[in-house]
Amino acid sequence: MAWLTLYLLNVLWAVAGTSTQSSCSVTPEQQPWVDGLQVLMEKSVMKSDFTNPSILIAMNLAGAYNLEAQKLLTDRLVASDSADLTSGQLALNILALTSSCRDTGRKVSILQKNMENWVPPSPGAEASAFYGPSLAILTLCQKNSEATIPIAVRFAKTLIRESSPFNVDTGAVATLALTCMYNRIPVGSQENYRDLFGEALKVLVDNISLKIKADGIIGDIYSTGLAMQALSVTPEQPIKKWDCQKTMDMILNEIKQGKFQNPMSIAQILPSLKGKTYLDVPQVNCGPDNGVPPTPADYPTPVPTSPSNITVIYTINNQLKGVDLLFNKTMEVSVKRGSVLLVVLEEAQCKDSMFKFETKMTSWGLFVTSINNIAENVNHKTYWEFLSGKTPLDEGVSYYVPSNYEHITANFTQY
Ligand code: B12
Ligand SMILES: *[C@@H]1O[C@H](CO)[C@@H](O)[C@H](O)[C@H]1NC(C)=O
Ligand SMILES: *[C@@H]1O[C@H](CO)[C@@H](O)[C@H](O)[C@H]1NC(C)=O
Ligand SMILES: *[C@@H]1O[C@H](CO)[C@@H](O)[C@H](O)[C@H]1NC(C)=O
Ligand SMILES: *[C@@H]1O[C@H](CO)[C@@H](O)[C@H](O)[C@H]1NC(C)=O
C-alpha cells in the first residue's frame, strides 16, 4: 500500500514537472511583441556562422516559424565535434539535438563520463562555477536519471554548503536540474534522495525569491527568464511569494523598450513567455505541425536614431596584474548617437594604441578578452569588467548603447 502511494506520488510529480504550473500569460495585445522577438531570434541564425544551441532549444520549445533556420542549426549541431566543448556547452548541444528529435547517444556518454569525474568547486568558489554543471545534470537527468543520481547527490551536497554570493542565473539552472532529479527519484528507493534534493531546492528557491524586486524583475532583466522557469516548476514553495503576472508584464515592458535585441537574451526569455521550461525538452513534438509564421510587417520596429554625435568618456584601468604594467587611462570619444559600446572601443583604439583590445565570439556576442595586452584568464578568474560610473553594465560591448557624456570604465578584476 505504501509502495503504491509512493508510486502514485511519483507519477503525480512527474506530471507536474512536465506541464507548466505558472499562472500567468501573455495577453492577445502583447502577443505580437512575443512573435516579433521569436522572428528576430530565428532571423539571427542565418546572419551568423556561430552555432548557438540555446536558440534551437528556444525555437523548438516555442514552435519554430523559420524551418530553414531550424534545419541549419540542427544540421550544424549534428555535424559538430564535442571534443573541445565544456560540459555546459555539450549539455546545451544535447538539449538542442533532443529538442529536434535527433540521436545524442555518443554525446550523452561523453557528458556522463565528464560529470562522473567532476571535481566540485572548492568552498567559497564563485556561484557561477555551478552554471555549466547544472546544465549537465539537467541534461543527464532527462536522458538517464537513475545513472545520474550519484552525480546529482554530490552536486546537491556541494550546493547546500556553498557560501559565496548567490547568482540568480546559476540558481535557476540548478533548480531546473534538481527539480528534474526530484521528479524522477526511483520508486521504492531506500535512500533519502527526496530529502536531500528537497533541501537543496529549498535553499535555491528561497535565494531566488529573495532576488524578486518590487517591480517583478528577478535578479536583473536577463536572469528573469531562467528564474521564471525555475519558480514555475519547483516542488518547494519560496519564502517570498512570487507574482508571476507582474514579472511577465514587466518583462513585456522591457521588450517594448528594445532591451531584448540580443538573440541569446531572447533564447533565455522566450520559453517563459510561451509557458515552457527546459524540463519540456524531451516532450517536444517534431511533427510537421508548425505554426504559420506571422508576417514580419506586423511587428513593432525600433525607432530610428538621429545622426548627431555624442561624447563618451572611456577609462581603461588595470590595478591588478603586473606591478610594472598598471595603468589608468581616460579618453573622450566621439561616436554617432545610438552606437554600441564596441564603436567607442574601436574609436579609442584608432586614436591611441594603448586602447588596443581583442574579442572572442560567444553565445552572447563579442566578449572582450584583452585590453592593452592584459588578457582575461580563467585559471586566475580575471576578466575585463565594464561599468557605467560605478555600476556594472548588464550587457556586453556589442549591444550596450552609451548615452551622451556617460563614463564607461573597463576595469581588470576578479570574479
Ligand atoms: C559565468 C558568467 C560570466 C563569467 C564568464 C567566465 C567564466 N569562466 O565563467 C564572467 C564573470 C567573466 C562574465 C563576465 C561578464 N558577463 Co557574464 N555571465 C556568466 C553566466 C552567469 C554564466 C555563463 C555560462 O557559464 N554559460 C554556460 C556556457 C555553457 O555557455 P557559453 O556560451 O560557453 O558561456 C560563455 C559565455 O556566456 C561567456 N560570457 C559570460 N558572460 C558574458 C557576457 C557577455 C556580454 C558575453 C559576450 C559573453 C559572456 O562566458 C561563458 C563561459 O566562457 C551568465 C548567465 C546566463 N544567463 O547566461 C552571465 C551573463 C551572460 N553575463 C552577463 C554580463 C552582462 C557580463 C559582463 C558584460 C558584465 C560586466 N559588467 O562586465 C561581463 C563581460 C565583459 C566582457 N569582458 O566582455 C549577462 C549578459 C546579458 C546580456 N544581455 O548581454 C548575463 C546573462 C548575466 C545576467 N543575467 O545579466 N560572465
Ligand atoms: C541562500 O543560499 C545559501 C547558500 O548558498 C544558504 O546558506 C542560505 O541559507 C540561503 N538563503 C535562504 C534564505 O535559503
Ligand atoms: C584613475 O584615474 C582617475 C582620474 O583620471 C581617478 O579619478 C581614479 O581615482 C583613478 N583610479 C585609480 C584606481 O587610480
Ligand atoms: C562622429 O562619430 C563617428 C563614429 O561613430 C566618428 O568617425 C566621427 O569622427 C565623429 N565626428 C566628429 C565630428 O567627432
Ligand atoms: C577595479 O578592480 C580592482 C581590482 O580588482 C578593484 O579593487 C576595484 O574595486 C575595481 N573598481 C571598481 C569600480 O569596480
Coordinates of C-alpha atoms and ligand atoms in Angstrom, one line a residue:
M1 CA 0.0 0.0 0.0
A2 CA 2.8 2.4 1.0
W3 CA 4.5 1.4 -2.2
L4 CA 1.5 2.2 -4.3
T5 CA 1.1 5.6 -2.6
L6 CA 4.8 6.3 -3.3
Y7 CA 4.3 5.2 -6.9
L8 CA 1.3 7.4 -7.4
L9 CA 3.1 10.4 -5.8
N10 CA 5.9 9.9 -8.3
V11 CA 3.6 9.8 -11.2
L12 CA 1.9 13.0 -9.9
W13 CA 5.2 14.8 -9.6
A14 CA 6.3 13.6 -13.0
V15 CA 3.2 15.1 -14.5
A16 CA 3.7 18.3 -12.5
G17 CA 7.2 18.6 -13.8
T18 CA 6.4 18.3 -17.4
S19 CA 3.3 20.5 -17.5
T20 CA 3.6 24.2 -16.6
Q21 CA 2.3 25.4 -13.3
S22 CA 2.7 29.1 -14.0
S23 CA -0.5 31.0 -13.6
C24 CA 0.4 33.9 -15.9
S25 CA 0.2 34.5 -19.6
V26 CA 0.8 37.0 -22.4
T27 CA -2.4 38.9 -23.4
P28 CA -3.5 38.9 -27.0
E29 CA -2.5 42.6 -27.3
Q30 CA 1.1 41.7 -26.2
Q31 CA 1.3 38.6 -28.4
P32 CA 2.8 40.5 -31.5
W33 CA 5.8 41.5 -29.4
V34 CA 6.5 37.9 -28.4
D35 CA 6.1 36.8 -32.0
G36 CA 8.4 39.7 -33.1
L37 CA 11.1 38.5 -30.6
Q38 CA 10.9 35.0 -31.9
V39 CA 11.2 36.1 -35.5
L40 CA 14.2 38.3 -34.6
M41 CA 15.9 35.4 -32.8
E42 CA 15.3 33.0 -35.7
K43 CA 16.5 35.5 -38.3
S44 CA 19.8 35.8 -36.4
V45 CA 20.6 32.2 -37.2
M46 CA 21.1 32.9 -41.0
K47 CA 23.1 36.0 -40.3
S48 CA 25.8 34.4 -38.1
D49 CA 28.0 31.3 -38.5
F50 CA 28.2 30.9 -34.7
T51 CA 26.2 27.8 -33.8
N52 CA 24.1 28.7 -30.7
P53 CA 22.3 25.6 -29.3
S54 CA 20.2 27.7 -26.9
I55 CA 18.5 29.3 -29.9
L56 CA 17.4 25.9 -31.3
I57 CA 16.1 24.9 -27.8
A58 CA 14.0 28.1 -27.6
M59 CA 12.8 27.8 -31.2
N60 CA 11.7 24.2 -30.7
L61 CA 10.0 24.8 -27.3
A62 CA 8.1 27.8 -28.8
G63 CA 7.3 26.0 -32.1
A64 CA 9.6 27.1 -34.9
Y65 CA 8.5 29.6 -37.6
N66 CA 11.7 29.6 -39.7
L67 CA 12.1 26.0 -40.7
E68 CA 15.2 26.8 -42.7
A69 CA 16.9 28.2 -39.6
Q70 CA 15.8 25.2 -37.6
K71 CA 17.3 22.8 -40.2
L72 CA 20.5 24.8 -40.5
L73 CA 21.1 24.8 -36.7
T74 CA 20.2 21.1 -36.3
D75 CA 22.5 20.1 -39.2
R76 CA 25.4 22.1 -37.8
L77 CA 24.9 20.6 -34.3
V78 CA 24.7 17.0 -35.7
A79 CA 28.0 17.6 -37.6
S80 CA 29.7 19.3 -34.7
D81 CA 32.6 17.8 -32.8
S82 CA 32.2 17.6 -29.0
A83 CA 35.9 17.3 -28.4
D84 CA 36.7 20.9 -27.2
L85 CA 33.4 21.8 -25.6
T86 CA 32.9 22.4 -21.9
S87 CA 30.4 20.2 -20.1
G88 CA 27.9 23.1 -20.1
Q89 CA 28.2 23.6 -23.9
L90 CA 28.0 19.9 -24.5
A91 CA 24.8 19.8 -22.3
L92 CA 23.2 22.6 -24.3
N93 CA 24.1 20.8 -27.6
I94 CA 22.4 17.6 -26.3
L95 CA 19.3 19.5 -25.2
A96 CA 19.1 21.2 -28.6
L97 CA 19.5 18.0 -30.6
T98 CA 16.9 16.3 -28.3
S99 CA 14.5 19.2 -28.9
S100 CA 15.0 18.5 -32.7
C101 CA 14.4 14.7 -32.0
R102 CA 17.9 13.7 -33.0
D103 CA 20.1 11.0 -31.6
T104 CA 22.5 12.1 -28.8
G105 CA 23.8 8.7 -27.5
R106 CA 27.5 9.3 -28.1
K107 CA 27.4 12.9 -26.7
V108 CA 25.5 11.7 -23.6
S109 CA 28.1 9.1 -22.8
I110 CA 30.9 11.7 -23.0
L111 CA 28.9 14.1 -20.8
Q112 CA 28.2 11.3 -18.3
K113 CA 31.9 10.5 -18.1
N114 CA 32.8 14.2 -17.7
M115 CA 30.4 14.5 -14.8
E116 CA 31.5 11.3 -13.1
N117 CA 34.9 12.9 -13.0
W118 CA 33.5 16.3 -11.9
V119 CA 35.5 18.0 -9.2
P120 CA 33.2 20.1 -7.1
P121 CA 34.4 23.7 -6.8
S122 CA 36.2 24.4 -3.5
P123 CA 34.1 26.1 -0.8
G124 CA 33.9 29.8 -1.4
A125 CA 34.3 29.5 -5.2
E126 CA 32.1 31.9 -7.2
A127 CA 28.5 30.6 -7.6
S128 CA 28.6 30.7 -11.4
A129 CA 31.0 27.8 -11.3
F130 CA 27.8 25.7 -10.9
Y131 CA 26.2 27.0 -14.1
G132 CA 27.7 24.6 -16.5
P133 CA 27.5 21.6 -14.1
S134 CA 23.8 22.4 -13.6
L135 CA 23.1 22.3 -17.3
A136 CA 25.0 19.0 -17.4
I137 CA 22.9 17.4 -14.6
L138 CA 19.6 18.8 -16.1
T139 CA 20.6 17.1 -19.4
L140 CA 21.8 13.8 -17.9
C141 CA 18.6 13.6 -15.8
Q142 CA 16.4 13.8 -18.9
K143 CA 18.5 11.1 -20.6
N144 CA 19.1 8.6 -17.8
S145 CA 18.0 9.8 -14.4
E146 CA 19.0 6.7 -12.4
A147 CA 22.6 6.8 -13.6
T148 CA 22.7 10.5 -12.7
I149 CA 21.8 10.0 -9.1
P150 CA 25.3 9.7 -7.7
I151 CA 26.4 12.8 -9.6
A152 CA 23.4 14.8 -8.5
V153 CA 23.8 13.8 -4.9
R154 CA 27.4 15.1 -4.9
F155 CA 26.2 18.3 -6.7
A156 CA 23.3 18.9 -4.2
K157 CA 25.6 18.3 -1.1
T158 CA 28.1 20.8 -2.5
L159 CA 25.4 23.4 -3.2
I160 CA 24.0 23.2 0.3
R161 CA 27.5 24.0 1.7
E162 CA 28.0 26.9 -0.8
S163 CA 28.7 30.2 0.9
S164 CA 29.6 32.7 -1.8
P165 CA 27.1 35.4 -3.0
F166 CA 24.1 33.9 -4.7
N167 CA 23.8 34.1 -8.6
V168 CA 20.2 34.1 -9.9
D169 CA 21.1 32.6 -13.4
T170 CA 23.0 29.8 -11.8
G171 CA 20.5 29.2 -9.1
A172 CA 17.7 29.0 -11.7
V173 CA 19.5 26.3 -13.8
A174 CA 20.4 24.4 -10.7
T175 CA 16.8 24.4 -9.7
L176 CA 15.7 23.1 -13.0
A177 CA 18.3 20.3 -12.8
L178 CA 17.4 19.2 -9.2
T179 CA 13.7 19.5 -9.9
C180 CA 14.2 17.1 -12.8
M181 CA 16.0 14.7 -10.4
Y182 CA 13.4 15.1 -7.6
N183 CA 10.6 14.2 -10.1
R184 CA 12.4 11.1 -11.2
I185 CA 13.5 9.5 -7.9
P186 CA 13.2 5.8 -8.5
V187 CA 10.2 4.1 -7.0
G188 CA 10.8 2.3 -3.6
S189 CA 14.3 3.8 -3.3
Q190 CA 15.9 3.3 0.1
E191 CA 17.9 6.4 0.2
N192 CA 16.5 9.7 1.3
Y193 CA 17.0 11.4 -2.1
R194 CA 13.8 13.3 -1.7
D195 CA 15.0 14.9 1.5
L196 CA 18.4 15.8 0.0
F197 CA 17.1 17.2 -3.3
G198 CA 14.2 18.9 -1.5
E199 CA 16.6 20.6 0.9
A200 CA 18.9 21.8 -1.9
L201 CA 15.8 23.0 -3.8
K202 CA 14.5 24.9 -0.8
V203 CA 17.9 26.8 -0.4
L204 CA 17.9 27.6 -4.1
V205 CA 14.3 28.7 -4.4
D206 CA 14.4 30.8 -1.2
N207 CA 17.5 32.6 -2.5
I208 CA 15.9 33.2 -5.9
S209 CA 12.7 34.5 -4.3
L210 CA 14.8 37.0 -2.2
K211 CA 16.0 38.4 -5.5
I212 CA 12.5 39.3 -6.7
K213 CA 12.4 43.1 -6.9
A214 CA 9.3 45.3 -6.2
D215 CA 8.8 45.7 -10.0
G216 CA 8.8 41.9 -10.6
I217 CA 12.3 41.5 -12.1
I218 CA 14.2 38.6 -10.6
G219 CA 17.9 39.4 -10.3
D220 CA 18.3 41.5 -13.4
I221 CA 16.1 41.5 -16.6
Y222 CA 18.5 39.0 -18.2
S223 CA 18.2 36.4 -15.4
T224 CA 14.5 36.8 -15.1
G225 CA 13.6 34.3 -17.9
L226 CA 15.6 31.4 -16.3
A227 CA 14.3 32.4 -12.8
M228 CA 10.7 32.2 -14.1
Q229 CA 11.3 28.7 -15.4
A230 CA 12.7 27.7 -12.0
L231 CA 9.9 29.2 -9.9
S232 CA 7.3 27.7 -12.2
V233 CA 8.4 24.0 -11.8
T234 CA 9.9 23.8 -8.3
P235 CA 8.2 21.5 -5.8
E236 CA 9.4 23.7 -3.0
Q237 CA 7.4 26.9 -2.2
P238 CA 9.6 30.0 -1.9
I239 CA 9.6 32.0 1.4
K240 CA 8.7 35.1 -0.6
K241 CA 5.6 34.8 -2.7
W242 CA 6.0 35.3 -6.5
D243 CA 3.6 37.2 -8.6
C244 CA 4.2 35.7 -12.0
Q245 CA 1.9 38.1 -13.9
K246 CA 3.7 41.1 -12.5
T247 CA 7.0 39.7 -13.7
M248 CA 5.5 38.9 -17.1
D249 CA 4.1 42.4 -17.5
M250 CA 7.4 44.0 -16.5
I251 CA 9.4 41.8 -19.0
L252 CA 7.0 42.8 -21.8
N253 CA 7.6 46.5 -20.9
E254 CA 11.3 45.9 -21.2
I255 CA 10.8 44.1 -24.6
K256 CA 8.9 47.2 -25.8
Q257 CA 11.9 49.4 -24.7
G258 CA 14.1 47.3 -27.0
K259 CA 16.0 45.6 -24.2
F260 CA 15.8 42.2 -25.9
Q261 CA 17.7 42.6 -29.2
N262 CA 20.4 40.1 -28.4
P263 CA 19.3 36.7 -29.8
M264 CA 20.7 34.9 -26.8
S265 CA 18.7 37.1 -24.4
I266 CA 15.6 36.1 -26.5
A267 CA 16.5 32.5 -26.3
Q268 CA 16.6 32.7 -22.5
I269 CA 13.3 34.6 -22.1
L270 CA 11.1 33.1 -24.9
P271 CA 10.4 29.7 -23.2
S272 CA 8.9 31.6 -20.1
L273 CA 6.8 33.8 -22.4
K274 CA 5.4 30.7 -24.0
G275 CA 4.7 28.9 -20.7
K276 CA 7.6 26.4 -21.3
T277 CA 10.7 25.3 -19.5
Y278 CA 13.8 23.3 -20.2
L279 CA 12.1 20.4 -18.5
D280 CA 9.7 20.2 -21.5
V281 CA 12.6 19.5 -23.9
P282 CA 12.0 15.7 -24.0
Q283 CA 8.3 16.2 -24.9
V284 CA 8.8 18.4 -27.9
N285 CA 6.8 17.2 -30.8
C286 CA 8.9 17.1 -34.0
G287 CA 6.0 16.6 -36.4
P288 CA 5.3 18.9 -39.3
D289 CA 2.6 20.8 -37.4
N290 CA 4.4 24.1 -37.1
G291 CA 2.6 27.3 -36.8
V292 CA 2.2 29.7 -39.7
P293 CA 5.0 32.3 -39.5
P294 CA 3.4 35.7 -38.8
T295 CA 4.3 38.3 -41.5
P296 CA 7.2 40.5 -40.4
A297 CA 5.3 43.7 -41.3
D298 CA 3.1 43.1 -38.2
Y299 CA 5.8 43.8 -35.7
P300 CA 6.6 47.0 -34.0
T301 CA 10.0 48.2 -35.2
P302 CA 12.6 50.1 -33.1
V303 CA 12.7 53.9 -33.5
P304 CA 15.5 55.1 -35.9
T305 CA 18.3 57.1 -34.2
S306 CA 19.3 60.6 -35.1
P307 CA 22.7 61.0 -36.9
S308 CA 24.3 63.5 -34.4
N309 CA 27.4 62.6 -32.5
I310 CA 27.7 62.1 -28.7
T311 CA 30.7 62.1 -26.4
V312 CA 31.6 59.1 -24.3
I313 CA 34.2 59.2 -21.6
Y314 CA 36.1 55.9 -21.7
T315 CA 38.6 54.7 -19.0
I316 CA 40.7 51.6 -19.0
N317 CA 42.0 50.6 -15.6
N318 CA 44.3 47.8 -14.5
Q319 CA 45.3 47.8 -10.9
L320 CA 45.6 44.0 -10.7
K321 CA 48.2 42.5 -13.0
G322 CA 51.9 43.1 -13.1
V323 CA 53.3 45.9 -10.8
D324 CA 55.1 47.5 -13.8
L325 CA 52.0 47.0 -16.1
L326 CA 49.5 49.0 -14.0
F327 CA 47.6 51.7 -15.9
N328 CA 44.6 54.0 -15.6
K329 CA 43.9 56.0 -18.7
T330 CA 40.9 58.0 -19.8
M331 CA 39.9 59.3 -23.3
E332 CA 36.9 61.3 -24.6
V333 CA 35.5 59.6 -27.7
S334 CA 33.0 61.0 -30.2
V335 CA 30.6 58.5 -31.8
K336 CA 27.3 58.6 -33.6
R337 CA 24.3 58.7 -31.2
G338 CA 22.9 55.2 -30.9
S339 CA 26.3 53.5 -31.5
V340 CA 27.0 50.4 -29.4
L341 CA 29.9 50.4 -26.9
L342 CA 32.1 48.4 -29.4
V343 CA 32.2 51.5 -31.6
V344 CA 33.6 53.5 -28.7
L345 CA 36.3 50.9 -28.1
E346 CA 37.2 50.9 -31.8
E347 CA 37.4 54.7 -32.0
A348 CA 39.6 54.8 -28.9
Q349 CA 41.9 52.1 -30.3
C350 CA 42.2 54.1 -33.5
K351 CA 43.3 57.2 -31.7
D352 CA 45.7 55.6 -29.2
S353 CA 47.4 52.2 -29.4
M354 CA 47.2 51.9 -25.6
F355 CA 43.5 51.3 -26.1
K356 CA 44.1 48.2 -28.3
F357 CA 41.7 45.4 -27.5
E358 CA 40.7 41.9 -28.6
T359 CA 37.4 40.0 -28.5
K360 CA 36.1 36.4 -29.0
M361 CA 32.7 35.4 -30.3
T362 CA 30.4 33.7 -27.8
S363 CA 26.7 32.9 -27.4
W364 CA 26.0 36.4 -26.1
G365 CA 28.0 38.2 -28.7
L366 CA 31.6 39.6 -28.5
F367 CA 33.4 39.1 -25.2
V368 CA 36.3 41.5 -24.6
T369 CA 39.2 39.2 -23.8
S370 CA 42.1 41.6 -23.6
I371 CA 42.8 45.4 -23.4
N372 CA 46.3 46.9 -23.8
N373 CA 47.7 43.3 -23.9
I374 CA 46.3 42.4 -20.5
A375 CA 44.1 39.3 -21.1
E376 CA 41.4 37.6 -19.1
N377 CA 42.5 34.3 -17.6
V378 CA 40.1 31.5 -16.5
N379 CA 42.6 30.0 -14.1
H380 CA 43.2 33.3 -12.4
K381 CA 39.5 34.2 -12.6
T382 CA 40.4 37.5 -14.1
Y383 CA 38.4 39.4 -16.7
W384 CA 37.6 42.9 -18.0
E385 CA 34.5 44.2 -16.2
F386 CA 32.6 47.0 -17.8
L387 CA 31.0 49.7 -15.7
S388 CA 28.9 52.9 -16.2
G389 CA 30.1 55.1 -13.4
K390 CA 30.3 52.6 -10.6
T391 CA 27.5 50.3 -11.8
P392 CA 28.4 47.1 -13.8
L393 CA 26.8 47.0 -17.3
D394 CA 24.1 44.4 -17.8
E395 CA 25.0 43.9 -21.4
G396 CA 28.2 43.3 -23.5
V397 CA 30.0 45.8 -25.8
S398 CA 28.2 44.6 -28.9
Y399 CA 24.7 45.5 -27.5
Y400 CA 25.1 48.2 -24.9
V401 CA 24.3 51.7 -26.2
P402 CA 26.0 54.5 -24.2
S403 CA 24.4 58.0 -23.8
N404 CA 26.0 61.4 -24.1
Y405 CA 28.8 62.1 -21.5
E406 CA 28.3 58.6 -20.0
H407 CA 31.5 57.5 -18.2
I408 CA 32.3 53.9 -19.2
T409 CA 35.2 52.1 -17.4
A410 CA 36.8 48.8 -18.3
N411 CA 38.3 47.5 -15.1
F412 CA 40.5 44.5 -14.9
T413 CA 39.3 42.5 -12.0
Q414 CA 38.5 39.0 -10.5
Y415 CA 35.2 37.0 -10.1
Ligands
B12_1 C1 29.8 32.9 -15.8 C2 29.4 34.2 -16.4 C3 30.4 35.1 -16.6 C4 31.9 34.9 -16.4 C5 32.4 34.0 -17.6 C6 33.7 33.4 -17.5 C7 33.7 32.0 -16.7 N1 34.7 31.3 -16.9 O1 32.8 31.6 -16.1 C8 32.4 36.3 -16.3 C9 32.5 36.7 -14.8 C10 33.8 36.5 -16.9 C11 31.4 37.1 -17.0 C12 31.6 38.4 -17.5 C13 30.6 39.2 -18.0 N2 29.3 39.0 -18.0 CO1 28.5 37.2 -17.7 N3 27.7 35.6 -17.2 C14 28.0 34.4 -16.7 C15 26.8 33.5 -16.5 C16 26.4 33.5 -15.1 C17 27.0 32.0 -17.0 C18 27.6 31.8 -18.4 C19 27.8 30.4 -18.7 O2 28.6 29.7 -18.0 N4 27.1 29.8 -19.6 C20 27.1 28.4 -19.9 C21 28.1 28.0 -21.1 C22 27.9 26.5 -21.4 O3 27.7 28.7 -22.2 P1 28.8 29.6 -23.0 O4 28.2 30.3 -24.1 O5 30.0 28.8 -23.3 O6 29.2 30.6 -21.9 C23 30.2 31.6 -22.1 C24 29.5 33.0 -22.4 O7 28.3 33.1 -21.7 C25 30.6 33.9 -21.9 N5 30.0 35.1 -21.2 C26 29.7 35.2 -20.0 N6 29.2 36.4 -19.7 C27 29.1 37.1 -20.9 C28 28.7 38.3 -21.2 C29 28.8 38.8 -22.5 C30 28.3 40.1 -22.8 C31 29.4 38.0 -23.5 C32 29.5 38.5 -24.9 C33 29.8 36.7 -23.2 C34 29.7 36.3 -21.9 O8 31.4 33.2 -20.9 C35 30.9 31.9 -20.8 C36 32.0 31.0 -20.4 O9 33.0 31.0 -21.4 C37 25.8 34.2 -17.5 C38 24.3 33.9 -17.1 C39 23.5 33.5 -18.3 N7 22.2 33.6 -18.2 O10 23.9 33.0 -19.3 C40 26.2 35.7 -17.3 C41 25.8 36.7 -18.4 C42 25.9 36.0 -19.7 N8 26.8 37.8 -18.2 C43 26.4 38.9 -18.4 C44 27.2 40.1 -18.4 C45 26.4 41.4 -18.5 C46 28.6 40.1 -18.3 C47 29.5 41.3 -18.4 C48 29.2 42.2 -19.6 C49 29.4 42.0 -17.0 C50 30.2 43.3 -16.9 N9 29.5 44.4 -16.4 O11 31.3 43.5 -17.3 C51 30.9 40.6 -18.5 C52 31.6 40.5 -19.9 C53 32.5 41.7 -20.1 C54 33.5 41.4 -21.3 N10 34.7 41.3 -21.0 O12 33.1 41.4 -22.4 C55 24.9 38.9 -18.7 C56 24.6 39.1 -20.2 C57 23.3 39.9 -20.5 C58 23.2 40.5 -21.9 N11 22.0 40.9 -22.3 O13 24.2 40.6 -22.6 C59 24.5 37.5 -18.2 C60 23.3 36.9 -18.9 C61 24.2 37.7 -16.7 C62 22.9 38.5 -16.4 N12 21.8 37.9 -16.0 O14 22.9 39.7 -16.5 N13 30.2 36.5 -17.0
LIG2 C1 20.9 31.0 0.3 O1 22.0 30.1 0.0 C2 22.9 30.0 1.0 C3 24.0 29.0 0.4 O2 24.4 29.5 -0.8 C4 22.3 29.4 2.2 O3 23.3 29.4 3.2 C5 21.3 30.3 2.7 O4 20.6 29.8 3.8 C6 20.2 30.6 1.5 N1 19.2 31.5 1.9 C7 18.0 31.1 2.1 C8 17.1 32.2 2.6 O5 17.6 30.0 2.0
LIG3 C1 42.1 56.7 -12.2 O1 42.2 58.0 -12.7 C2 41.1 58.8 -12.4 C3 41.3 60.2 -12.9 O2 41.8 60.1 -14.2 C4 40.9 58.9 -10.8 O3 39.7 59.6 -10.5 C5 40.8 57.5 -10.3 O4 40.7 57.5 -8.9 C6 42.0 56.6 -10.7 N1 41.8 55.3 -10.2 C7 42.8 54.6 -9.7 C8 42.5 53.2 -9.2 O5 44.0 55.0 -9.7
LIG4 C1 31.2 61.1 -35.1 O1 31.3 59.7 -34.8 C2 32.0 58.9 -35.8 C3 32.0 57.4 -35.3 O2 30.7 57.0 -35.0 C4 33.4 59.4 -36.0 O3 34.1 58.6 -37.0 C5 33.4 60.9 -36.3 O4 34.8 61.3 -36.4 C6 32.6 61.7 -35.3 N1 32.5 63.1 -35.7 C7 33.0 64.0 -35.0 C8 32.8 65.4 -35.5 O5 33.7 63.9 -34.0
LIG5 C1 38.6 47.5 -10.2 O1 39.3 46.4 -10.0 C2 40.1 46.4 -8.8 C3 40.9 45.1 -8.8 O2 40.1 44.0 -8.7 C4 39.2 46.5 -7.6 O3 40.0 46.6 -6.4 C5 38.3 47.8 -7.7 O4 37.4 47.9 -6.7 C6 37.6 47.8 -9.1 N1 36.9 49.0 -9.3 C7 35.6 49.1 -9.5 C8 35.0 50.4 -9.7 O5 34.9 48.1 -9.5

